[in-house]
PDB file of C-alpha atoms in Angstrom:
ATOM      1  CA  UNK A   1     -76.346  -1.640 265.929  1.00  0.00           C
ATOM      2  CA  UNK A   2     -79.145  -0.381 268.244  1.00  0.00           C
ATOM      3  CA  UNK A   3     -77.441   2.773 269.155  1.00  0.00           C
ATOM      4  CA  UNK A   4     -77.467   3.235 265.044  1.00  0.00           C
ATOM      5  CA  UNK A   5     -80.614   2.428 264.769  1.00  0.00           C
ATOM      6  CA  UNK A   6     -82.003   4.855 267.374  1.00  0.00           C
ATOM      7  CA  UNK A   7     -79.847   7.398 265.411  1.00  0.00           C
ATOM      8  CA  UNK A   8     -81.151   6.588 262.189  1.00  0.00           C
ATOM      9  CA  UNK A   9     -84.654   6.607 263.436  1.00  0.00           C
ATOM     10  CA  UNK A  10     -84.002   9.858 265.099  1.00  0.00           C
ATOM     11  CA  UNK A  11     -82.552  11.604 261.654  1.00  0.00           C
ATOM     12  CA  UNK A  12     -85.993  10.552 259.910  1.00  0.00           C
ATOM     13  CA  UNK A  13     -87.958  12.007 262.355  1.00  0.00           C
ATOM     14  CA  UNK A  14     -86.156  14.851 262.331  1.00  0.00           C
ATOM     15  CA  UNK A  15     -86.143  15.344 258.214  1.00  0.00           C
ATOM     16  CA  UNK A  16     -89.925  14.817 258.049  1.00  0.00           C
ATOM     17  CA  UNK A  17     -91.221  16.284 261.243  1.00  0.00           C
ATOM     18  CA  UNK A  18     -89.596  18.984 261.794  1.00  0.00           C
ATOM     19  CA  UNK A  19     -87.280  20.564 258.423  1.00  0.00           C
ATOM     20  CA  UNK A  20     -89.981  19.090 256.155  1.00  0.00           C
ATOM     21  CA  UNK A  21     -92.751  20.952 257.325  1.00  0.00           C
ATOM     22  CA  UNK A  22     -90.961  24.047 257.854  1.00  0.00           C
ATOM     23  CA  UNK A  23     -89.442  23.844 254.134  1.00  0.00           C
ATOM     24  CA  UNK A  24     -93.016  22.820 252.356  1.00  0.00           C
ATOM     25  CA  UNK A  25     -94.538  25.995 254.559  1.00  0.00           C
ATOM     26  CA  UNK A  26     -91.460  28.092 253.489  1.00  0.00           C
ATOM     27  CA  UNK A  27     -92.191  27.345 249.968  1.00  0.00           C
ATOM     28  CA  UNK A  28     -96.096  27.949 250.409  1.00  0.00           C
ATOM     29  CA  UNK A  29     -95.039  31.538 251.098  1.00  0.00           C
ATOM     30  CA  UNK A  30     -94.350  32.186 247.640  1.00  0.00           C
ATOM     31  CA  UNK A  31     -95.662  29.534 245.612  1.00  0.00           C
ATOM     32  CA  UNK A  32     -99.636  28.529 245.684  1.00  0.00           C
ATOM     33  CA  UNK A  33    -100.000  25.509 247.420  1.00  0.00           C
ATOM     34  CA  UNK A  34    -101.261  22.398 244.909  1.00  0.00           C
ATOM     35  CA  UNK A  35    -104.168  20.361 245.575  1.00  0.00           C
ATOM     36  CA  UNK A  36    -105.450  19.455 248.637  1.00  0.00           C
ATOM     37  CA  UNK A  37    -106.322  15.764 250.329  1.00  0.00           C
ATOM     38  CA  UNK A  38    -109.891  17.117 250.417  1.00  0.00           C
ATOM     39  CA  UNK A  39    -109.716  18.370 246.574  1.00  0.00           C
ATOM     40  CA  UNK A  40    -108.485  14.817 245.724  1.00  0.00           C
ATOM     41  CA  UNK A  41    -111.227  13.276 248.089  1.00  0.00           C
ATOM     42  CA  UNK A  42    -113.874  15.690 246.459  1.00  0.00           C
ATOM     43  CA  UNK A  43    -112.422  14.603 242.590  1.00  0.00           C
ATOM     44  CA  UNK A  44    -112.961  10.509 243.664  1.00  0.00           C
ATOM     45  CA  UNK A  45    -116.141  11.136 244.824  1.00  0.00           C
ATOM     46  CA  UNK A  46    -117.199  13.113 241.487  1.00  0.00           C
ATOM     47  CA  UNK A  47    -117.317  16.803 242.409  1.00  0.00           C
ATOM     48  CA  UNK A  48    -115.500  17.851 239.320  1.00  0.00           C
ATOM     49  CA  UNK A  49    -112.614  20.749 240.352  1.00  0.00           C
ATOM     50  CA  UNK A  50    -112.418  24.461 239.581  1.00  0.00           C
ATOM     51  CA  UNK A  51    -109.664  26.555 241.002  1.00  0.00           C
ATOM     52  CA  UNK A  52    -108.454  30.063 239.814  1.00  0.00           C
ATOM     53  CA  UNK A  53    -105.802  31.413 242.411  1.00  0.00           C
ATOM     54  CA  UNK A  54    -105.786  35.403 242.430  1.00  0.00           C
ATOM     55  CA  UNK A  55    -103.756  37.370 244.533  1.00  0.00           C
ATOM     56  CA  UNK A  56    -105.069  38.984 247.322  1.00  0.00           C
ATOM     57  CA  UNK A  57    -105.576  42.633 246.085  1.00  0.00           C
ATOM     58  CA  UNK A  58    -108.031  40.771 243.432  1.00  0.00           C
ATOM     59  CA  UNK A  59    -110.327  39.550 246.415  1.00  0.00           C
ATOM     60  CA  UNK A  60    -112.482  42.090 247.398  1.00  0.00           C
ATOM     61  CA  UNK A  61    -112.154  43.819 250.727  1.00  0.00           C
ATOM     62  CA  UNK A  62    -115.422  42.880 251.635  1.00  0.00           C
ATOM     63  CA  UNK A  63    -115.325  39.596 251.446  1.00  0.00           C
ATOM     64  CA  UNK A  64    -111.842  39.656 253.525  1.00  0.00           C
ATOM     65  CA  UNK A  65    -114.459  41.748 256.519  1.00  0.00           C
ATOM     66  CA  UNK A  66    -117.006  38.964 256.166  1.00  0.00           C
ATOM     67  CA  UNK A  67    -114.991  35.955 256.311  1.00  0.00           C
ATOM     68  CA  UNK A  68    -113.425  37.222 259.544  1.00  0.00           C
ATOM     69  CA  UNK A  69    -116.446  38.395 260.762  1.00  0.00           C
ATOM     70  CA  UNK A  70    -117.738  34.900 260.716  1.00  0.00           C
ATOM     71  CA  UNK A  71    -114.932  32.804 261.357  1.00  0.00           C
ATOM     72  CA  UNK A  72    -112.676  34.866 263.278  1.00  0.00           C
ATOM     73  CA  UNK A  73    -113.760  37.890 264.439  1.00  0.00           C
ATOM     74  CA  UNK A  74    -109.695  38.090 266.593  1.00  0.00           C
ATOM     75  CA  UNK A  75    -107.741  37.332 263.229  1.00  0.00           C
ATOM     76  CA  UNK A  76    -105.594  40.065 263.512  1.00  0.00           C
ATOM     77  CA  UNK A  77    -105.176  39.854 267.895  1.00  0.00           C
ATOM     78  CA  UNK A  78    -104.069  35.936 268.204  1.00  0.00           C
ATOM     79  CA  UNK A  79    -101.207  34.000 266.842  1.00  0.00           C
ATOM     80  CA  UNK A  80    -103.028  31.411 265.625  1.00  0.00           C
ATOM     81  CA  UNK A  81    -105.063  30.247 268.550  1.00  0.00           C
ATOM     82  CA  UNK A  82    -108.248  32.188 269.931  1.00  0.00           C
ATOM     83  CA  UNK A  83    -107.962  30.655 273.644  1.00  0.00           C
ATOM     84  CA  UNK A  84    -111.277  32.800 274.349  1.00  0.00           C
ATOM     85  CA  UNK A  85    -113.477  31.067 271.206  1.00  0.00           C
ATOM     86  CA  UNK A  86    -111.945  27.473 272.463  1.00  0.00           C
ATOM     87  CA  UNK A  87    -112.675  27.828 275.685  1.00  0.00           C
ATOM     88  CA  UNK A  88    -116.243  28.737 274.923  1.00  0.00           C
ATOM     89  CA  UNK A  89    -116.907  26.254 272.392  1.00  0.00           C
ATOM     90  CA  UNK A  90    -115.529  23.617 274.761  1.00  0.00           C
ATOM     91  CA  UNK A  91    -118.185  24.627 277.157  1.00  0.00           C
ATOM     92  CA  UNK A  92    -120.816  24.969 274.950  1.00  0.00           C
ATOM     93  CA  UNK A  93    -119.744  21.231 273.692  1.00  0.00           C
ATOM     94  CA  UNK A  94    -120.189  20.261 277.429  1.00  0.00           C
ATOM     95  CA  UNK A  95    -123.904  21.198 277.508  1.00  0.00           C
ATOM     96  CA  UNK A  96    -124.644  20.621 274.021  1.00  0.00           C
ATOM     97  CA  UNK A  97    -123.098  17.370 272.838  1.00  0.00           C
ATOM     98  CA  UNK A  98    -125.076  16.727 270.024  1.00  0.00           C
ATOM     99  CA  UNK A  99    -124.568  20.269 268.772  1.00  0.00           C
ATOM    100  CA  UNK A 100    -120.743  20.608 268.553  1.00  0.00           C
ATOM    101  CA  UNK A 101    -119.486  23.750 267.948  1.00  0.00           C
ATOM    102  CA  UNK A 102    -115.606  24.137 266.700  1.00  0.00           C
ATOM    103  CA  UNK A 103    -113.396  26.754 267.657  1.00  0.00           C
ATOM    104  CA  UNK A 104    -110.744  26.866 265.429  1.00  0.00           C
ATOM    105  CA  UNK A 105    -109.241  29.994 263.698  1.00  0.00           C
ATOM    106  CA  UNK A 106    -108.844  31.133 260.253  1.00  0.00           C
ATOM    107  CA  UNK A 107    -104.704  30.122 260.526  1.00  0.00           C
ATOM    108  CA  UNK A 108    -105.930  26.462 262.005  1.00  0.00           C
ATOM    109  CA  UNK A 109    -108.610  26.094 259.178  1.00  0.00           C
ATOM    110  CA  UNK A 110    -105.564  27.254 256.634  1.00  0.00           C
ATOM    111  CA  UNK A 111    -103.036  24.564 258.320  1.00  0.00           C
ATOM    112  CA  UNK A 112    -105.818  21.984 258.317  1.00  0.00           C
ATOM    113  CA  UNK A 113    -106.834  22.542 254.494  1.00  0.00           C
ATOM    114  CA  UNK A 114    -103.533  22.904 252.615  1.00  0.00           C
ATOM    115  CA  UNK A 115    -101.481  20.428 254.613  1.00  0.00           C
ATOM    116  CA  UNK A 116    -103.521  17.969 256.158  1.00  0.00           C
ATOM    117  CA  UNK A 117    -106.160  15.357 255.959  1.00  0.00           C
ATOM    118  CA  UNK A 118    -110.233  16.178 256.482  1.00  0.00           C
ATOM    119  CA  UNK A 119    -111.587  13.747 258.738  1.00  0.00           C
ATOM    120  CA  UNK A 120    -111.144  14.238 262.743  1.00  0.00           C
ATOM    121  CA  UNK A 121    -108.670  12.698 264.690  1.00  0.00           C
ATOM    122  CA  UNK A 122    -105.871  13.395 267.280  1.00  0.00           C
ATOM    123  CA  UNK A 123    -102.869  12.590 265.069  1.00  0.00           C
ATOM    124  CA  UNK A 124    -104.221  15.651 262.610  1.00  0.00           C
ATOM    125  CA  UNK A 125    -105.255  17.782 265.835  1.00  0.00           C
ATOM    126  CA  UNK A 126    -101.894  17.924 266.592  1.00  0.00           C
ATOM    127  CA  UNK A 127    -100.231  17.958 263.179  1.00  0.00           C
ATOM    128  CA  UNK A 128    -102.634  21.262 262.905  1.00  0.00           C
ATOM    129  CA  UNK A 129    -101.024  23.231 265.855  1.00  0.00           C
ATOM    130  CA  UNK A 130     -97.769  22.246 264.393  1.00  0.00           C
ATOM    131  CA  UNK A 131     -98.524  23.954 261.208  1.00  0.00           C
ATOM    132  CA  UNK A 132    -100.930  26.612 262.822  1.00  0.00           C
ATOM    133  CA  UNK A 133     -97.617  27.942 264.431  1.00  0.00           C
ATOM    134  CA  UNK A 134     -95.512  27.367 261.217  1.00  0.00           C
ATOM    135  CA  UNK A 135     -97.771  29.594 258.846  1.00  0.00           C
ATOM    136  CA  UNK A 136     -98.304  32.515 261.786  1.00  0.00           C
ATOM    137  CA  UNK A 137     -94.396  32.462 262.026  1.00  0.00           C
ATOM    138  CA  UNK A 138     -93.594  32.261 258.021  1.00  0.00           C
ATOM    139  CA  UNK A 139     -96.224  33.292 255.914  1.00  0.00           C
ATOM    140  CA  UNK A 140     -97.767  36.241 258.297  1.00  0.00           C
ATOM    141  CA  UNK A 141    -101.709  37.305 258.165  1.00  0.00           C
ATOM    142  CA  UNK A 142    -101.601  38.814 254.798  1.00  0.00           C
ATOM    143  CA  UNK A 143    -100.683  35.330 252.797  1.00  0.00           C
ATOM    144  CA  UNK A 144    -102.479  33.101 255.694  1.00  0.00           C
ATOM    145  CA  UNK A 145    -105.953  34.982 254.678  1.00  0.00           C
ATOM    146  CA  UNK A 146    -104.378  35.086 250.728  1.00  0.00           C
ATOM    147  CA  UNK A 147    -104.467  30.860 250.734  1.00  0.00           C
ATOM    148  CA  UNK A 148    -107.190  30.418 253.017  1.00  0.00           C
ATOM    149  CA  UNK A 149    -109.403  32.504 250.589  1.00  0.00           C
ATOM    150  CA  UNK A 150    -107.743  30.331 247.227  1.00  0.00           C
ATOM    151  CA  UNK A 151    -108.482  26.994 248.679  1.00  0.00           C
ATOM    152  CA  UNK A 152    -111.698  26.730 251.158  1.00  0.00           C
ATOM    153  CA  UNK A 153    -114.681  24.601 249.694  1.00  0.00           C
ATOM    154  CA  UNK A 154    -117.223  26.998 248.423  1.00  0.00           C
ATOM    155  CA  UNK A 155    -119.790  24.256 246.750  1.00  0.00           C
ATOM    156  CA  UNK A 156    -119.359  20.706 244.471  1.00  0.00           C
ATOM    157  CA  UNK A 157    -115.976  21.146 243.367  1.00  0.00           C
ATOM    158  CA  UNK A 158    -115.560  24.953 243.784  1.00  0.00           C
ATOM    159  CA  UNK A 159    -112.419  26.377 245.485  1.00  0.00           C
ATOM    160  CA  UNK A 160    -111.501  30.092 246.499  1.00  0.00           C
ATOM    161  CA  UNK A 161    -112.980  33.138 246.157  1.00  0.00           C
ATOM    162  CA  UNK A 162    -112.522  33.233 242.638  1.00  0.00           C
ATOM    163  CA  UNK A 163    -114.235  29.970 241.146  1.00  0.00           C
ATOM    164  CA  UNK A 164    -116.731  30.556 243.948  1.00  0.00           C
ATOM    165  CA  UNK A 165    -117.772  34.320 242.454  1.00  0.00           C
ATOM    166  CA  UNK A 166    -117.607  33.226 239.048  1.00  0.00           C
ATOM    167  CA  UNK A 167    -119.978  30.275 239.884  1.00  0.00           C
ATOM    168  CA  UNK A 168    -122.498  32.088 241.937  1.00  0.00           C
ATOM    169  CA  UNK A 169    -122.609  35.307 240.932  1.00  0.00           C
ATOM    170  CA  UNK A 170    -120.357  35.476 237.499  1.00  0.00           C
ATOM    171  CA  UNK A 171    -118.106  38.250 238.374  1.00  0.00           C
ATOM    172  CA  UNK A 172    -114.419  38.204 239.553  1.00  0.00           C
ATOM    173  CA  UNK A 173    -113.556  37.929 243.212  1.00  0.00           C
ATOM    174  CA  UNK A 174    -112.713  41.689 243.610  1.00  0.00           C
ATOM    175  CA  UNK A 175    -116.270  42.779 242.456  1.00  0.00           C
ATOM    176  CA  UNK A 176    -118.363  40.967 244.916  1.00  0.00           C
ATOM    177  CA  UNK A 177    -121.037  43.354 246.843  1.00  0.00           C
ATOM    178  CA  UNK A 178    -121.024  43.182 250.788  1.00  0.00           C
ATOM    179  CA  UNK A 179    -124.176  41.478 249.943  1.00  0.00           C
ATOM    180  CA  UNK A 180    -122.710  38.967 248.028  1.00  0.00           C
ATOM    181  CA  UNK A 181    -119.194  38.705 250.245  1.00  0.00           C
ATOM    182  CA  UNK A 182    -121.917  37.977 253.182  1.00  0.00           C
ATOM    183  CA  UNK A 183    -123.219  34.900 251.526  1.00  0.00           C
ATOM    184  CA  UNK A 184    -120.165  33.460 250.369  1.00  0.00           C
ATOM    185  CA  UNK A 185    -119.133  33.250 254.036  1.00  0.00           C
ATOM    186  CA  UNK A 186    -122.366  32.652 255.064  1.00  0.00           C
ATOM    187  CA  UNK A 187    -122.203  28.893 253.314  1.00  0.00           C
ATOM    188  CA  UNK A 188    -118.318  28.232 254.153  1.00  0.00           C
ATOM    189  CA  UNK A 189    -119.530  25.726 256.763  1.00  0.00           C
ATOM    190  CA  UNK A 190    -121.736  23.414 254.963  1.00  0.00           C
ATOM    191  CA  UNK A 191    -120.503  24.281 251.410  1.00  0.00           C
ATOM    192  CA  UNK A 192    -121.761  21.303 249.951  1.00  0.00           C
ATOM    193  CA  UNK A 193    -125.552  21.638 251.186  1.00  0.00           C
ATOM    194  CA  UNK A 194    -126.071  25.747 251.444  1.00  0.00           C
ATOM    195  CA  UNK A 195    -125.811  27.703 248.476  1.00  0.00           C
ATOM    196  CA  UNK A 196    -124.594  31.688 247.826  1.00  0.00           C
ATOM    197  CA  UNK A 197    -126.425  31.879 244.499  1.00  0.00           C
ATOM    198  CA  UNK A 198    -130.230  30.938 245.523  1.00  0.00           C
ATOM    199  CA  UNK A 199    -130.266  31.367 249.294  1.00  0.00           C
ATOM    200  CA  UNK A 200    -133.262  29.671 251.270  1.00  0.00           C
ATOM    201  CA  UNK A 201    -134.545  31.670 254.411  1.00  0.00           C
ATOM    202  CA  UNK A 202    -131.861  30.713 256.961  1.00  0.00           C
ATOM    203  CA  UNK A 203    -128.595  31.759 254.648  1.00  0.00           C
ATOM    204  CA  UNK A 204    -130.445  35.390 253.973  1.00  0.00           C
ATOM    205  CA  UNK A 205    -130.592  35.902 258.041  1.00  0.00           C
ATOM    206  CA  UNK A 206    -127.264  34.208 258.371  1.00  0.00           C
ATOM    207  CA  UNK A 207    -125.782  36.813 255.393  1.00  0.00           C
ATOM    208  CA  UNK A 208    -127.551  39.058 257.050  1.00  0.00           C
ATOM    209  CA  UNK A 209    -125.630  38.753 260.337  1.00  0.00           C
ATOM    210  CA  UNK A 210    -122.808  38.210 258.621  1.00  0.00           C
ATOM    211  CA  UNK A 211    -122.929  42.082 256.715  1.00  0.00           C
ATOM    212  CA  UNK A 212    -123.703  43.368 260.151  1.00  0.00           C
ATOM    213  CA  UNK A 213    -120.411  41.504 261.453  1.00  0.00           C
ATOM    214  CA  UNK A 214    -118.761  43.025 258.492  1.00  0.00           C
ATOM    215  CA  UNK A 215    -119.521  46.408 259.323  1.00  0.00           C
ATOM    216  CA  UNK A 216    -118.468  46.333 262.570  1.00  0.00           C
ATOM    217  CA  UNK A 217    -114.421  44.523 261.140  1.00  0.00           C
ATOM    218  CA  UNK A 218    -114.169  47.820 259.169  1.00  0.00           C
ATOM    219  CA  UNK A 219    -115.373  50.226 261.650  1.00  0.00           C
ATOM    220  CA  UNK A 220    -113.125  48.410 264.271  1.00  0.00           C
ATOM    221  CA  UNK A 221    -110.525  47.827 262.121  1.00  0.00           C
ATOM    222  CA  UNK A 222    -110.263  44.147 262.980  1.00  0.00           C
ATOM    223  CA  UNK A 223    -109.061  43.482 259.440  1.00  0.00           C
ATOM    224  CA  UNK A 224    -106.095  45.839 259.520  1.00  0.00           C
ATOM    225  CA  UNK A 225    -103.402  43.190 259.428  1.00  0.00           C
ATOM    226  CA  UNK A 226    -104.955  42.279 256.299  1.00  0.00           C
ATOM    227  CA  UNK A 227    -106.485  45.291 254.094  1.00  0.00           C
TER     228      UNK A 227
END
Protein backbone atom coordinates (compact mmCIF):
# COMPACT_ATOMS: atom_id res chain seq x y z
CA UNK A 1 0.00 0.00 0.00
CA UNK A 2 2.79 2.56 0.64
CA UNK A 3 4.81 1.61 -2.31
CA UNK A 4 1.26 2.50 -4.24
CA UNK A 5 0.87 5.32 -2.65
CA UNK A 6 4.32 6.81 -3.36
CA UNK A 7 3.44 5.79 -6.99
CA UNK A 8 0.26 7.39 -7.07
CA UNK A 9 1.61 10.49 -5.53
CA UNK A 10 4.42 10.43 -7.95
CA UNK A 11 1.91 10.14 -11.22
CA UNK A 12 0.10 13.44 -9.87
CA UNK A 13 3.04 15.24 -9.61
CA UNK A 14 4.07 14.28 -12.67
CA UNK A 15 0.53 15.15 -14.64
CA UNK A 16 0.39 18.62 -13.05
CA UNK A 17 3.98 19.66 -12.74
CA UNK A 18 5.49 18.73 -15.40
CA UNK A 19 2.92 17.56 -18.76
CA UNK A 20 0.42 20.14 -17.47
CA UNK A 21 2.42 23.04 -17.80
CA UNK A 22 4.06 22.07 -20.86
CA UNK A 23 0.49 21.25 -22.55
CA UNK A 24 -1.33 24.69 -21.19
CA UNK A 25 2.07 26.56 -22.67
CA UNK A 26 1.77 24.39 -25.87
CA UNK A 27 -1.70 25.53 -26.29
CA UNK A 28 -0.81 29.31 -25.43
CA UNK A 29 1.22 29.12 -28.64
CA UNK A 30 -1.70 29.27 -30.71
CA UNK A 31 -4.55 30.18 -28.74
CA UNK A 32 -4.66 33.67 -26.59
CA UNK A 33 -4.30 32.91 -23.19
CA UNK A 34 -7.78 33.74 -21.01
CA UNK A 35 -7.83 35.84 -18.07
CA UNK A 36 -5.34 36.26 -15.74
CA UNK A 37 -5.26 35.81 -11.61
CA UNK A 38 -4.41 39.53 -11.64
CA UNK A 39 -7.40 40.39 -14.22
CA UNK A 40 -9.71 38.45 -11.82
CA UNK A 41 -8.02 40.21 -8.74
CA UNK A 42 -8.35 43.65 -10.62
CA UNK A 43 -12.41 42.69 -11.57
CA UNK A 44 -13.08 41.93 -7.42
CA UNK A 45 -11.57 44.90 -6.54
CA UNK A 46 -13.73 47.02 -9.18
CA UNK A 47 -11.38 47.94 -12.02
CA UNK A 48 -13.87 47.05 -14.66
CA UNK A 49 -11.92 44.89 -17.71
CA UNK A 50 -11.11 45.82 -21.30
CA UNK A 51 -9.12 43.50 -23.46
CA UNK A 52 -8.84 43.49 -27.35
CA UNK A 53 -6.09 40.87 -28.39
CA UNK A 54 -4.44 41.90 -31.88
CA UNK A 55 -1.84 40.11 -33.45
CA UNK A 56 1.44 41.27 -33.41
CA UNK A 57 1.84 42.93 -36.90
CA UNK A 58 -1.19 45.25 -35.49
CA UNK A 59 1.17 46.57 -32.59
CA UNK A 60 3.23 49.10 -33.77
CA UNK A 61 6.95 48.64 -34.14
CA UNK A 62 7.59 51.32 -31.96
CA UNK A 63 6.07 50.40 -29.19
CA UNK A 64 7.77 46.74 -29.56
CA UNK A 65 11.51 49.23 -29.46
CA UNK A 66 10.21 50.97 -26.36
CA UNK A 67 8.98 48.25 -24.31
CA UNK A 68 12.35 46.51 -24.70
CA UNK A 69 14.12 49.46 -24.32
CA UNK A 70 12.73 49.78 -20.88
CA UNK A 71 12.28 46.45 -19.69
CA UNK A 72 14.74 44.51 -21.49
CA UNK A 73 17.10 46.12 -23.36
CA UNK A 74 18.90 41.93 -24.00
CA UNK A 75 15.41 40.49 -25.21
CA UNK A 76 16.65 39.12 -28.16
CA UNK A 77 20.53 37.87 -26.48
CA UNK A 78 19.14 35.74 -23.29
CA UNK A 79 16.93 32.76 -23.00
CA UNK A 80 14.88 34.03 -20.62
CA UNK A 81 17.18 35.12 -17.88
CA UNK A 82 19.43 38.40 -18.06
CA UNK A 83 22.16 37.05 -15.43
CA UNK A 84 23.89 40.63 -16.00
CA UNK A 85 20.45 42.83 -14.96
CA UNK A 86 20.03 40.20 -11.84
CA UNK A 87 23.15 40.41 -10.72
CA UNK A 88 23.04 44.16 -10.68
CA UNK A 89 19.76 44.60 -9.24
CA UNK A 90 20.75 42.17 -6.49
CA UNK A 91 23.51 44.52 -5.65
CA UNK A 92 21.80 47.50 -5.94
CA UNK A 93 19.06 45.73 -3.48
CA UNK A 94 22.09 45.22 -1.10
CA UNK A 95 22.77 48.97 -0.73
CA UNK A 96 19.41 50.15 -1.29
CA UNK A 97 16.90 48.05 0.62
CA UNK A 98 14.20 50.26 0.76
CA UNK A 99 14.48 50.94 -2.96
CA UNK A 100 14.19 47.45 -4.54
CA UNK A 101 14.85 47.19 -7.90
CA UNK A 102 13.63 43.84 -9.92
CA UNK A 103 15.44 42.26 -12.54
CA UNK A 104 13.30 40.18 -14.30
CA UNK A 105 12.92 39.89 -18.15
CA UNK A 106 10.22 40.44 -20.55
CA UNK A 107 9.81 36.20 -20.87
CA UNK A 108 9.73 36.13 -16.73
CA UNK A 109 7.17 39.09 -16.62
CA UNK A 110 5.14 36.97 -19.54
CA UNK A 111 5.42 33.56 -17.36
CA UNK A 112 4.53 35.52 -14.23
CA UNK A 113 1.34 37.32 -15.82
CA UNK A 114 -0.42 34.63 -17.87
CA UNK A 115 0.26 31.67 -15.61
CA UNK A 116 0.78 32.68 -12.25
CA UNK A 117 -0.31 34.53 -9.21
CA UNK A 118 0.75 38.51 -8.46
CA UNK A 119 1.89 38.74 -5.07
CA UNK A 120 5.71 37.73 -4.15
CA UNK A 121 6.70 34.63 -2.85
CA UNK A 122 9.17 31.69 -3.37
CA UNK A 123 6.65 29.03 -4.44
CA UNK A 124 5.75 31.56 -7.60
CA UNK A 125 9.62 32.52 -7.94
CA UNK A 126 10.16 29.23 -8.83
CA UNK A 127 6.97 28.28 -10.66
CA UNK A 128 8.22 31.48 -12.89
CA UNK A 129 11.61 29.94 -14.02
CA UNK A 130 9.68 26.86 -14.72
CA UNK A 131 7.53 28.60 -17.16
CA UNK A 132 10.23 31.29 -18.13
CA UNK A 133 12.04 28.21 -19.73
CA UNK A 134 8.75 26.64 -21.08
CA UNK A 135 7.64 29.80 -23.20
CA UNK A 136 11.55 30.54 -24.49
CA UNK A 137 11.51 26.78 -25.58
CA UNK A 138 7.73 26.69 -27.15
CA UNK A 139 6.40 29.84 -28.01
CA UNK A 140 9.87 31.64 -29.22
CA UNK A 141 10.42 35.68 -28.96
CA UNK A 142 7.97 36.58 -31.56
CA UNK A 143 4.66 35.16 -29.55
CA UNK A 144 6.50 35.75 -25.97
CA UNK A 145 6.55 39.72 -26.90
CA UNK A 146 2.90 38.97 -28.95
CA UNK A 147 1.18 37.95 -25.23
CA UNK A 148 3.24 40.00 -23.14
CA UNK A 149 2.02 43.08 -25.17
CA UNK A 150 -2.03 41.55 -25.05
CA UNK A 151 -2.03 41.11 -21.36
CA UNK A 152 0.31 43.64 -19.20
CA UNK A 153 -1.71 46.17 -16.95
CA UNK A 154 -1.73 49.44 -18.72
CA UNK A 155 -4.22 51.45 -16.14
CA UNK A 156 -7.78 50.53 -14.02
CA UNK A 157 -8.81 47.63 -15.88
CA UNK A 158 -6.89 48.17 -19.18
CA UNK A 159 -4.95 45.26 -20.78
CA UNK A 160 -2.56 45.18 -23.93
CA UNK A 161 -1.54 47.44 -26.26
CA UNK A 162 -4.73 47.67 -27.79
CA UNK A 163 -7.32 48.71 -24.96
CA UNK A 164 -4.38 50.72 -23.65
CA UNK A 165 -4.13 52.96 -27.16
CA UNK A 166 -7.69 53.14 -27.53
CA UNK A 167 -8.00 54.46 -23.90
CA UNK A 168 -5.23 56.95 -23.93
CA UNK A 169 -4.82 58.08 -27.08
CA UNK A 170 -8.01 56.62 -29.21
CA UNK A 171 -6.22 55.05 -32.01
CA UNK A 172 -5.38 51.33 -32.69
CA UNK A 173 -2.22 49.78 -31.36
CA UNK A 174 -0.37 49.90 -34.76
CA UNK A 175 -0.76 53.77 -35.02
CA UNK A 176 0.87 54.83 -31.87
CA UNK A 177 3.76 57.64 -32.40
CA UNK A 178 7.28 56.87 -30.78
CA UNK A 179 6.00 59.56 -28.62
CA UNK A 180 3.14 57.86 -27.60
CA UNK A 181 4.84 54.05 -27.65
CA UNK A 182 7.38 55.91 -25.07
CA UNK A 183 4.69 56.64 -22.59
CA UNK A 184 2.86 53.57 -22.72
CA UNK A 185 6.05 51.87 -21.49
CA UNK A 186 6.94 54.59 -19.57
CA UNK A 187 3.80 53.77 -16.99
CA UNK A 188 4.06 49.76 -17.32
CA UNK A 189 5.48 49.78 -13.78
CA UNK A 190 3.03 51.59 -11.74
CA UNK A 191 0.07 51.29 -14.20
CA UNK A 192 -2.40 51.96 -11.75
CA UNK A 193 -0.91 55.42 -10.40
CA UNK A 194 1.04 56.95 -13.73
CA UNK A 195 -0.87 57.75 -16.62
CA UNK A 196 0.09 57.76 -20.73
CA UNK A 197 -2.75 60.15 -21.56
CA UNK A 198 -1.97 63.33 -19.16
CA UNK A 199 1.64 62.79 -18.12
CA UNK A 200 2.92 64.82 -14.96
CA UNK A 201 6.68 66.00 -15.14
CA UNK A 202 8.45 62.74 -14.20
CA UNK A 203 6.57 60.34 -16.99
CA UNK A 204 7.56 63.17 -19.84
CA UNK A 205 11.48 62.71 -18.72
CA UNK A 206 10.88 59.05 -18.16
CA UNK A 207 9.15 58.87 -22.01
CA UNK A 208 11.69 60.83 -22.80
CA UNK A 209 14.44 58.34 -21.92
CA UNK A 210 12.48 55.83 -22.96
CA UNK A 211 12.34 57.31 -27.02
CA UNK A 212 16.04 57.76 -26.62
CA UNK A 213 16.26 53.91 -25.54
CA UNK A 214 14.09 53.28 -28.49
CA UNK A 215 16.28 54.74 -30.90
CA UNK A 216 19.14 53.14 -29.95
CA UNK A 217 16.85 49.08 -30.17
CA UNK A 218 16.39 50.07 -33.86
CA UNK A 219 19.71 51.39 -34.66
CA UNK A 220 21.22 48.31 -32.81
CA UNK A 221 18.87 46.08 -33.91
CA UNK A 222 18.12 44.71 -30.46
CA UNK A 223 14.56 44.04 -31.58
CA UNK A 224 15.41 41.83 -34.53
CA UNK A 225 14.08 38.60 -33.10
CA UNK A 226 10.96 40.40 -32.98
CA UNK A 227 10.27 43.04 -35.95
Amino acid sequence: MPGGLARWILTLLLVFGLIGPIAVVALYRVVPPPMTYLMLERMFQGHGFDRRWVPLHRISPQLVRSVIGAEDARFCEHHGFDWHAIEKAMNHNEQRPGRIRGGSTISQQTAKNVFLWPHRDWARKGLETWFTVLIETIWGKPRIMEVYLNSIEWGPGVYGAEAAAQQNFHLGADQLSPAQAARLAAIIPRPLAWKAAHPGPYIQRRGGHIAAAAGTVRRDGLARCVL
